[in-house]
C-alpha cells in the first residue's frame, strides 16, 4: 500500500507534500494509483528492492535542497545502490521465509435484549454446537426486544424499565469458524556477484519475492534485477552505467470503504455464531448470514483485481577531469514503468447492483516516463594555503510524461476477462499529461583552514506548468555555513567534548503547479440542433494563466557534538520554514458559469520544530559491545493565511479542515459534555449536551466582528513530537541482537470505523450493536460519542481520538559463523542466520483498530481509519552465505 512521507511538516494545501526521490542521480517515481478497491493505493516506492540499496540520504529542507529547484520544497531523498569493488568475484546468496499474522484486537459485536413476553423462551434455538441462534424468530409475537443503553423510551410491549435480560457478544475475527484471516507467508531468494579490476568493477543482482497475505487473495510476486558497472576511461575520466528491471504482480481485495471489505462485514456482523455464516448460506430473508451487508469471506475472493508493473530504471554517469583543477560531470537516465490494472466481476455472483448482476470489466493501461539529464562543471582553486574555493555551474532538464487508456463495459460472460466481451455501457477514456522543467544552477564553496566552511547557491527554473509569457525564471537562492570550533587553538584539548561544529543555513525552494492547472480545458459532446446531432464543447476545467510556483523559505541552525573521543555523538537542529503563494484549489460560485474550482496562489503556511539525534557506543570490549541510537523531533504547523475570501476547506466527512490560524488538516467538531446525573452508568440523550465553553470565537472576515462558531478545535493531524530508540548488542563478534522502538504523539485520528459501526447498527437494532449501544459495561465516553454522532447534529467529536502510540517496530537476532570455522569449512564462510520480527507490540490509549493506519493511504491530509486493515506481525528467518 501507498505510504505518506513527510519531511519537516506539510508545506502545501492543495499540491503534493511528498519529497523528491532520486536513485543514483535519476529522478524516480513515487506515484500512487490504480483501480481503487475501497481505500488503499499502490505505491511505486515499494518497487525498490532494499537488497540493492547501499545508502539513503535525506535532504530535509530548502536550505539543503535549494539546488533541486522548483520541486524540492518538500525535501529530497537520495538513494544510492551498491557498487562493485576491485578484486576476485564475490558471490553472495540469501534465502528467506516468513509468516504473517493479524494479531490485532478487534471490537466485539454485541446484542442486549429484554424479555417482553414473560415465560416465552422459544426465541432461542440451541444449535448443535450449543450456541444460541438469535436470528431465528424476529417477528410477530417475538418474546424478546432490543434493549439499548441510551434510550429513555421503553421497548415495544415492555411493562417496566428496559432491563437487559440477555447480553451476548461475539468476535468474528478470532473465532476459527468465521475469521477472514489466515496465516500469510513470505519468501525471498536472491543472488549477487561483485568484483572487477581497477579499470572496471561490477555489481549484478537478482531477487525474487513472494507474499501471500493474511487476507486472500492479497498476494505479491516480484522479480528485481540490477546491473551496475563502473569503468575508468583513461587517466582522466570514469563512467558508470546502472540498469534495474522490476516485474511485479499484485493481487488485491476490497478493503476500507467497501461493502465487500472483510472488516466492515465482520464488524457489522452478528453477536454470536450462526451455523453457515462462514459460507454462502442464505437466510430465509434472502441475505447471506453473518453480516449486515451480507457479504462473507467467500465473496471476497470473487472481487478479482490486480496490478502488473514492468519498470526500468536506467542511467549513465560520466566524470572528466581535463585539468587538475576542473572536473566535468554529466548524467542522464530514465525511470519508466508500464502499469496494467484490471478488475473483473463475474455475473450473478455479487448481487449488489445491476452492473454486478450482469458482471463488468474495468481495465487500465498506463505508461509513465521520467527523463532526467544533468551536467555540471566544478573548478577548485587554492588562492592561499589555507583557503580552498570550489565553483560549480550546471544545468538540468526533467520531463514527466504520463499516458493511460482505460476501458469499461457491463454484461460479461462468466470466465472471460476482456472489455471486448462486454455487451453494454462500453466506455473508453484516455489521459495524457506532460510536464517539463529546465533549470540552471551555480554554487560557490569556500573552506578556510579546514574549519570554517561557507557556501552559496542559486537555482533558476522554468517549467511548462507556468503559462504566463512573462513568468520567466523562478530563482531559488541558498546560503549555508559551518564552523568546526573544536579545531580552533582555544578549544580545550582532552576535555570530554571531543568535537563541536556550529552550522546554519537559509534557502528557498519551490513547488511547481501540476499539469494543466494553468490551462482551461474543454470536452466534446453531441447535442441535438434542428433535428440533427452536431458536435459541441463543454467546459471541463478552469485554468489560471497567472499561476506562480509555491515558494518555501527556510532558516535552520544547529550543532554537532562529540563526547569522549566521539564515542557519543549528538546532532541538534532547529528550523523554521514558511511557504507563500501557496496554490489552493478555490471553489467557484455556480453563478460564474465555470467549473467547480480553480487554482490560485493565495495561502501561506508555517512549519517550525527541532531535531535531535544521539548515537552512542555505550560499551565496547573484545567480546561485548553495545551501540544505542535515540532521536527526538518536534513539529508545529500553522496556516498563516488561507487567502482573502477563502472559506475553511473541510474534508474527511467534515471532521478535518484547513482553517486560518490553525494547523493544516486540523480536527474540528461540535464539542460535547455529559453528566450521568442518576449515576447508573448509562447515559440518556438528555444527559449529553453541547459544551459551549469550548466553541471557537473567530473574527468575521467580512464584518470584522467576532463570531462564535458551533465547533471546537480538537487537535492536529500531524504528530507534534516523535521519538525513536534503537540498539545493537554484539556478543563474541558474531552474535547480534537489535531492536527498534518508536513513539508518536500530540496528534488526533478519526475512528470512523467505530462511528460508522455504531450509527449503522443503531439504524437496524434487530441485528446487533456496538459496545456503546448494547454493552452494559460501556464507558460513559463511548456512550456520549455515540449519542453525539446519532442525535446531536451528527458530531464526530467523541470519535476524534488521541492517536499517541509507542510501537516495538523491529527485533532481530543474527548469528554469524565464526571466522575460525569459516576458514576450515569454506561453504560456511561468511554465513549468517537471522531471525527478525516486525510490528511486535503497540502501546496506546486509542480505541480503534490501530492509531497509525489511514484509510486514504498516501493522501495529503486525510487522517482516519475506516475498516482499514491494521499492520500485521511478520516473523522471518533468513540465511546469508557466500559461494
mmCIF file of N, CA and C in Angstrom, residues 659-747:
data_model
loop_
_atom_site.group_PDB
_atom_site.id
_atom_site.type_symbol
_atom_site.label_atom_id
_atom_site.label_comp_id
_atom_site.label_asym_id
_atom_site.label_seq_id
_atom_site.Cartn_x
_atom_site.Cartn_y
_atom_site.Cartn_z
ATOM 1 N N UNK A 659 -8.096 25.688 8.103
ATOM 2 C CA UNK A 659 -8.664 26.910 8.666
ATOM 3 C C UNK A 659 -7.518 27.821 9.098
ATOM 4 N N UNK A 660 -7.626 29.073 8.729
ATOM 5 C CA UNK A 660 -6.570 30.033 9.037
ATOM 6 C C UNK A 660 -6.303 30.096 10.532
ATOM 7 N N UNK A 661 -5.001 30.196 10.879
ATOM 8 C CA UNK A 661 -4.507 30.272 12.254
ATOM 9 C C UNK A 661 -4.545 28.933 12.983
ATOM 10 N N UNK A 662 -4.791 27.857 12.243
ATOM 11 C CA UNK A 662 -4.768 26.520 12.820
ATOM 12 C C UNK A 662 -3.889 25.619 11.949
ATOM 13 N N UNK A 663 -3.498 24.447 12.472
ATOM 14 C CA UNK A 663 -2.682 23.534 11.668
ATOM 15 C C UNK A 663 -3.412 23.066 10.413
ATOM 16 N N UNK A 664 -2.638 22.753 9.379
ATOM 17 C CA UNK A 664 -3.231 22.187 8.171
ATOM 18 C C UNK A 664 -3.919 20.873 8.515
ATOM 19 N N UNK A 665 -5.135 20.714 8.010
ATOM 20 C CA UNK A 665 -5.866 19.482 8.268
ATOM 21 C C UNK A 665 -6.209 19.251 9.714
ATOM 22 N N UNK A 666 -6.376 20.337 10.496
ATOM 23 C CA UNK A 666 -6.734 20.175 11.895
ATOM 24 C C UNK A 666 -8.126 19.567 12.054
ATOM 25 N N UNK A 667 -8.373 18.998 13.230
ATOM 26 C CA UNK A 667 -9.665 18.388 13.520
ATOM 27 C C UNK A 667 -10.571 19.393 14.225
ATOM 28 N N UNK A 668 -11.818 19.481 13.743
ATOM 29 C CA UNK A 668 -12.816 20.378 14.309
ATOM 30 C C UNK A 668 -14.138 19.619 14.430
ATOM 31 N N UNK A 669 -14.891 19.910 15.475
ATOM 32 C CA UNK A 669 -16.212 19.284 15.640
ATOM 33 C C UNK A 669 -16.980 20.028 16.718
ATOM 34 N N UNK A 670 -18.292 19.855 16.698
ATOM 35 C CA UNK A 670 -19.115 20.416 17.764
ATOM 36 C C UNK A 670 -18.787 19.683 19.054
ATOM 37 N N UNK A 671 -18.359 20.408 20.099
ATOM 38 C CA UNK A 671 -17.904 19.738 21.325
ATOM 39 C C UNK A 671 -19.072 19.294 22.199
ATOM 40 N N UNK A 672 -18.832 18.229 22.944
ATOM 41 C CA UNK A 672 -19.859 17.669 23.818
ATOM 42 C C UNK A 672 -19.367 17.597 25.257
ATOM 43 N N UNK A 673 -20.307 17.584 26.169
ATOM 44 C CA UNK A 673 -20.039 17.234 27.553
ATOM 45 C C UNK A 673 -21.196 16.362 28.023
ATOM 46 N N UNK A 674 -20.978 15.611 29.090
ATOM 47 C CA UNK A 674 -22.016 14.706 29.559
ATOM 48 C C UNK A 674 -22.016 14.656 31.081
ATOM 49 N N UNK A 675 -23.145 14.264 31.612
ATOM 50 C CA UNK A 675 -23.316 14.192 33.056
ATOM 51 C C UNK A 675 -24.265 13.043 33.379
ATOM 52 N N UNK A 676 -23.722 12.008 33.968
ATOM 53 C CA UNK A 676 -24.531 10.859 34.379
ATOM 54 C C UNK A 676 -25.234 11.239 35.681
ATOM 55 N N UNK A 677 -26.329 11.978 35.543
ATOM 56 C CA UNK A 677 -26.985 12.582 36.704
ATOM 57 C C UNK A 677 -27.465 11.547 37.705
ATOM 58 N N UNK A 678 -27.992 10.422 37.225
ATOM 59 C CA UNK A 678 -28.517 9.427 38.155
ATOM 60 C C UNK A 678 -27.471 8.408 38.592
ATOM 61 N N UNK A 679 -26.271 8.510 38.017
ATOM 62 C CA UNK A 679 -25.178 7.650 38.443
ATOM 63 C C UNK A 679 -25.350 6.188 38.124
ATOM 64 N N UNK A 680 -26.190 5.861 37.137
ATOM 65 C CA UNK A 680 -26.418 4.442 36.824
ATOM 66 C C UNK A 680 -25.453 3.896 35.781
ATOM 67 N N UNK A 681 -24.530 4.740 35.287
ATOM 68 C CA UNK A 681 -23.554 4.285 34.292
ATOM 69 C C UNK A 681 -24.089 4.224 32.893
ATOM 70 N N UNK A 682 -25.356 4.647 32.686
ATOM 71 C CA UNK A 682 -25.974 4.625 31.367
ATOM 72 C C UNK A 682 -26.471 6.024 31.037
ATOM 73 N N UNK A 683 -25.914 6.600 29.946
ATOM 74 C CA UNK A 683 -26.302 7.954 29.576
ATOM 75 C C UNK A 683 -27.580 7.948 28.746
ATOM 76 N N UNK A 684 -28.436 8.900 29.011
ATOM 77 C CA UNK A 684 -29.576 9.142 28.143
ATOM 78 C C UNK A 684 -29.224 10.267 27.187
ATOM 79 N N UNK A 685 -30.055 10.457 26.179
ATOM 80 C CA UNK A 685 -29.805 11.513 25.205
ATOM 81 C C UNK A 685 -29.783 12.872 25.893
ATOM 82 N N UNK A 686 -30.629 13.061 26.872
ATOM 83 C CA UNK A 686 -30.709 14.349 27.555
ATOM 84 C C UNK A 686 -29.482 14.640 28.402
ATOM 85 N N UNK A 687 -28.727 13.599 28.772
ATOM 86 C CA UNK A 687 -27.545 13.803 29.614
ATOM 87 C C UNK A 687 -26.306 14.171 28.819
ATOM 88 N N UNK A 688 -26.417 14.270 27.514
ATOM 89 C CA UNK A 688 -25.303 14.680 26.644
ATOM 90 C C UNK A 688 -25.669 16.004 26.002
ATOM 91 N N UNK A 689 -24.858 17.038 26.218
ATOM 92 C CA UNK A 689 -25.154 18.383 25.729
ATOM 93 C C UNK A 689 -23.934 18.999 25.063
ATOM 94 N N UNK A 690 -24.182 20.123 24.389
ATOM 95 C CA UNK A 690 -23.092 20.852 23.732
ATOM 96 C C UNK A 690 -22.255 21.572 24.781
ATOM 97 N N UNK A 691 -20.935 21.477 24.643
ATOM 98 C CA UNK A 691 -20.019 22.172 25.550
ATOM 99 C C UNK A 691 -19.744 23.564 24.991
ATOM 100 N N UNK A 692 -20.561 24.513 25.371
ATOM 101 C CA UNK A 692 -20.468 25.868 24.810
ATOM 102 C C UNK A 692 -19.144 26.537 25.145
ATOM 103 N N UNK A 693 -18.533 26.180 26.257
ATOM 104 C CA UNK A 693 -17.299 26.831 26.674
ATOM 105 C C UNK A 693 -16.140 26.559 25.721
ATOM 106 N N UNK A 694 -16.234 25.520 24.924
ATOM 107 C CA UNK A 694 -15.130 25.161 24.018
ATOM 108 C C UNK A 694 -15.326 25.671 22.598
ATOM 109 N N UNK A 695 -16.425 26.335 22.302
ATOM 110 C CA UNK A 695 -16.698 26.753 20.933
ATOM 111 C C UNK A 695 -15.731 27.839 20.489
ATOM 112 N N UNK A 696 -15.399 27.820 19.193
ATOM 113 C CA UNK A 696 -14.445 28.775 18.632
ATOM 114 C C UNK A 696 -15.058 30.160 18.520
ATOM 115 N N UNK A 697 -14.237 31.160 18.822
ATOM 116 C CA UNK A 697 -14.602 32.553 18.603
ATOM 117 C C UNK A 697 -13.605 33.129 17.604
ATOM 118 N N UNK A 698 -14.077 33.492 16.414
ATOM 119 C CA UNK A 698 -13.201 33.949 15.341
ATOM 120 C C UNK A 698 -13.729 35.268 14.790
ATOM 121 N N UNK A 699 -12.837 35.998 14.137
ATOM 122 C CA UNK A 699 -13.220 37.273 13.555
ATOM 123 C C UNK A 699 -13.808 37.053 12.164
ATOM 124 N N UNK A 700 -14.959 37.650 11.912
ATOM 125 C CA UNK A 700 -15.612 37.564 10.613
ATOM 126 C C UNK A 700 -14.839 38.387 9.601
ATOM 127 N N UNK A 701 -14.380 37.735 8.507
ATOM 128 C CA UNK A 701 -13.547 38.418 7.520
ATOM 129 C C UNK A 701 -14.298 39.528 6.803
ATOM 130 N N UNK A 702 -15.629 39.452 6.769
ATOM 131 C CA UNK A 702 -16.428 40.457 6.052
ATOM 132 C C UNK A 702 -16.805 41.628 6.959
ATOM 133 N N UNK A 703 -17.339 41.335 8.149
ATOM 134 C CA UNK A 703 -17.828 42.387 9.045
ATOM 135 C C UNK A 703 -16.780 42.879 10.026
ATOM 136 N N UNK A 704 -15.737 42.078 10.239
ATOM 137 C CA UNK A 704 -14.735 42.439 11.227
ATOM 138 C C UNK A 704 -15.163 42.162 12.646
ATOM 139 N N UNK A 705 -16.370 41.664 12.869
ATOM 140 C CA UNK A 705 -16.874 41.366 14.197
ATOM 141 C C UNK A 705 -16.507 39.933 14.594
ATOM 142 N N UNK A 706 -16.601 39.636 15.877
ATOM 143 C CA UNK A 706 -16.280 38.314 16.382
ATOM 144 C C UNK A 706 -17.508 37.416 16.290
ATOM 145 N N UNK A 707 -17.323 36.224 15.708
ATOM 146 C CA UNK A 707 -18.393 35.252 15.567
ATOM 147 C C UNK A 707 -18.090 34.035 16.451
ATOM 148 N N UNK A 708 -19.108 33.501 17.076
ATOM 149 C CA UNK A 708 -18.973 32.264 17.849
ATOM 150 C C UNK A 708 -19.480 31.115 16.999
ATOM 151 N N UNK A 709 -18.598 30.186 16.722
ATOM 152 C CA UNK A 709 -18.941 29.049 15.887
ATOM 153 C C UNK A 709 -19.377 27.868 16.745
ATOM 154 N N UNK A 710 -20.146 26.991 16.155
ATOM 155 C CA UNK A 710 -20.657 25.837 16.883
ATOM 156 C C UNK A 710 -19.712 24.644 16.786
ATOM 157 N N UNK A 711 -18.412 24.938 16.689
ATOM 158 C CA UNK A 711 -17.397 23.894 16.625
ATOM 159 C C UNK A 711 -16.251 24.259 17.557
ATOM 160 N N UNK A 712 -15.418 23.274 17.848
ATOM 161 C CA UNK A 712 -14.216 23.475 18.650
ATOM 162 C C UNK A 712 -13.029 22.879 17.911
ATOM 163 N N UNK A 713 -11.839 23.434 18.176
ATOM 164 C CA UNK A 713 -10.616 22.847 17.632
ATOM 165 C C UNK A 713 -10.209 21.694 18.530
ATOM 166 N N UNK A 714 -10.059 20.501 17.934
ATOM 167 C CA UNK A 714 -9.760 19.296 18.705
ATOM 168 C C UNK A 714 -8.254 19.022 18.759
ATOM 169 N N UNK A 715 -7.552 19.210 17.623
ATOM 170 C CA UNK A 715 -6.122 18.956 17.609
ATOM 171 C C UNK A 715 -5.608 18.764 16.202
ATOM 172 N N UNK A 716 -4.263 18.641 16.041
ATOM 173 C CA UNK A 716 -3.646 18.498 14.717
ATOM 174 C C UNK A 716 -3.710 17.067 14.211
ATOM 175 N N UNK A 717 -3.496 16.919 12.906
ATOM 176 C CA UNK A 717 -3.456 15.579 12.315
ATOM 177 C C UNK A 717 -2.034 15.054 12.182
ATOM 178 N N UNK A 718 -1.031 15.945 12.264
ATOM 179 C CA UNK A 718 0.371 15.526 12.204
ATOM 180 C C UNK A 718 0.923 15.420 13.619
ATOM 181 N N UNK A 719 1.749 14.391 13.905
ATOM 182 C CA UNK A 719 2.364 14.295 15.235
ATOM 183 C C UNK A 719 3.189 15.542 15.544
ATOM 184 N N UNK A 720 3.097 16.021 16.769
ATOM 185 C CA UNK A 720 3.875 17.188 17.181
ATOM 186 C C UNK A 720 5.199 16.797 17.812
ATOM 187 N N UNK A 721 5.353 15.536 18.189
ATOM 188 C CA UNK A 721 6.659 15.079 18.669
ATOM 189 C C UNK A 721 6.794 13.586 18.422
ATOM 190 N N UNK A 722 8.002 13.188 18.068
ATOM 191 C CA UNK A 722 8.289 11.797 17.715
ATOM 192 C C UNK A 722 9.622 11.402 18.327
ATOM 193 N N UNK A 723 9.675 10.191 18.875
ATOM 194 C CA UNK A 723 10.931 9.669 19.423
ATOM 195 C C UNK A 723 11.177 8.263 18.878
ATOM 196 N N UNK A 724 12.436 7.950 18.677
ATOM 197 C CA UNK A 724 12.823 6.580 18.341
ATOM 198 C C UNK A 724 13.972 6.155 19.245
ATOM 199 N N UNK A 725 14.026 4.879 19.565
ATOM 200 C CA UNK A 725 15.089 4.316 20.380
ATOM 201 C C UNK A 725 15.460 2.964 19.795
ATOM 202 N N UNK A 726 16.742 2.809 19.481
ATOM 203 C CA UNK A 726 17.205 1.548 18.916
ATOM 204 C C UNK A 726 18.567 1.185 19.462
ATOM 205 N N UNK A 727 18.912 -0.068 19.361
ATOM 206 C CA UNK A 727 20.200 -0.503 19.870
ATOM 207 C C UNK A 727 20.646 -1.815 19.268
ATOM 208 N N UNK A 728 21.971 -2.043 19.298
ATOM 209 C CA UNK A 728 22.583 -3.277 18.810
ATOM 210 C C UNK A 728 23.530 -3.804 19.886
ATOM 211 N N UNK A 729 23.296 -5.016 20.331
ATOM 212 C CA UNK A 729 24.175 -5.686 21.287
ATOM 213 C C UNK A 729 24.904 -6.807 20.557
ATOM 214 N N UNK A 730 26.230 -6.719 20.504
ATOM 215 C CA UNK A 730 27.040 -7.719 19.800
ATOM 216 C C UNK A 730 27.851 -8.513 20.808
ATOM 217 N N UNK A 731 27.745 -9.840 20.713
ATOM 218 C CA UNK A 731 28.450 -10.734 21.611
ATOM 219 C C UNK A 731 29.412 -11.605 20.817
ATOM 220 N N UNK A 732 30.649 -11.653 21.261
ATOM 221 C CA UNK A 732 31.682 -12.510 20.668
ATOM 222 C C UNK A 732 31.815 -12.272 19.165
ATOM 223 N N UNK A 733 31.535 -11.049 18.719
ATOM 224 C CA UNK A 733 31.749 -10.572 17.348
ATOM 225 C C UNK A 733 30.861 -11.243 16.299
ATOM 226 N N UNK A 734 30.074 -12.224 16.689
ATOM 227 C CA UNK A 734 29.287 -12.952 15.691
ATOM 228 C C UNK A 734 27.810 -13.085 16.048
ATOM 229 N N UNK A 735 27.427 -12.587 17.198
ATOM 230 C CA UNK A 735 26.043 -12.731 17.649
ATOM 231 C C UNK A 735 25.519 -11.346 17.975
ATOM 232 N N UNK A 736 24.465 -10.875 17.235
ATOM 233 C CA UNK A 736 23.964 -9.510 17.394
ATOM 234 C C UNK A 736 22.467 -9.526 17.642
ATOM 235 N N UNK A 737 22.053 -8.770 18.655
ATOM 236 C CA UNK A 737 20.635 -8.579 18.976
ATOM 237 C C UNK A 737 20.313 -7.104 18.738
ATOM 238 N N UNK A 738 19.273 -6.840 17.933
ATOM 239 C CA UNK A 738 18.899 -5.459 17.591
ATOM 240 C C UNK A 738 17.413 -5.251 17.872
ATOM 241 N N UNK A 739 17.073 -4.009 18.209
ATOM 242 C CA UNK A 739 15.670 -3.670 18.454
ATOM 243 C C UNK A 739 15.444 -2.203 18.110
ATOM 244 N N UNK A 740 14.197 -1.877 17.759
ATOM 245 C CA UNK A 740 13.829 -0.507 17.424
ATOM 246 C C UNK A 740 12.435 -0.213 17.957
ATOM 247 N N UNK A 741 12.312 0.904 18.696
ATOM 248 C CA UNK A 741 11.045 1.372 19.225
ATOM 249 C C UNK A 741 10.780 2.778 18.685
ATOM 250 N N UNK A 742 9.494 3.101 18.497
ATOM 251 C CA UNK A 742 9.131 4.444 18.037
ATOM 252 C C UNK A 742 7.882 4.916 18.762
ATOM 253 N N UNK A 743 7.878 6.213 19.096
ATOM 254 C CA UNK A 743 6.718 6.835 19.714
ATOM 255 C C UNK A 743 6.327 8.055 18.893
ATOM 256 N N UNK A 744 5.012 8.238 18.651
ATOM 257 C CA UNK A 744 4.488 9.435 18.013
ATOM 258 C C UNK A 744 3.368 9.971 18.889
ATOM 259 N N UNK A 745 3.324 11.298 19.029
ATOM 260 C CA UNK A 745 2.379 11.867 19.985
ATOM 261 C C UNK A 745 1.930 13.250 19.543
ATOM 262 N N UNK A 746 0.864 13.725 20.211
ATOM 263 C CA UNK A 746 0.393 15.089 20.019
ATOM 264 C C UNK A 746 -0.595 15.265 18.887
ATOM 265 N N UNK A 747 -1.094 14.198 18.295
ATOM 266 C CA UNK A 747 -1.987 14.331 17.145
ATOM 267 C C UNK A 747 -3.260 13.513 17.365
#
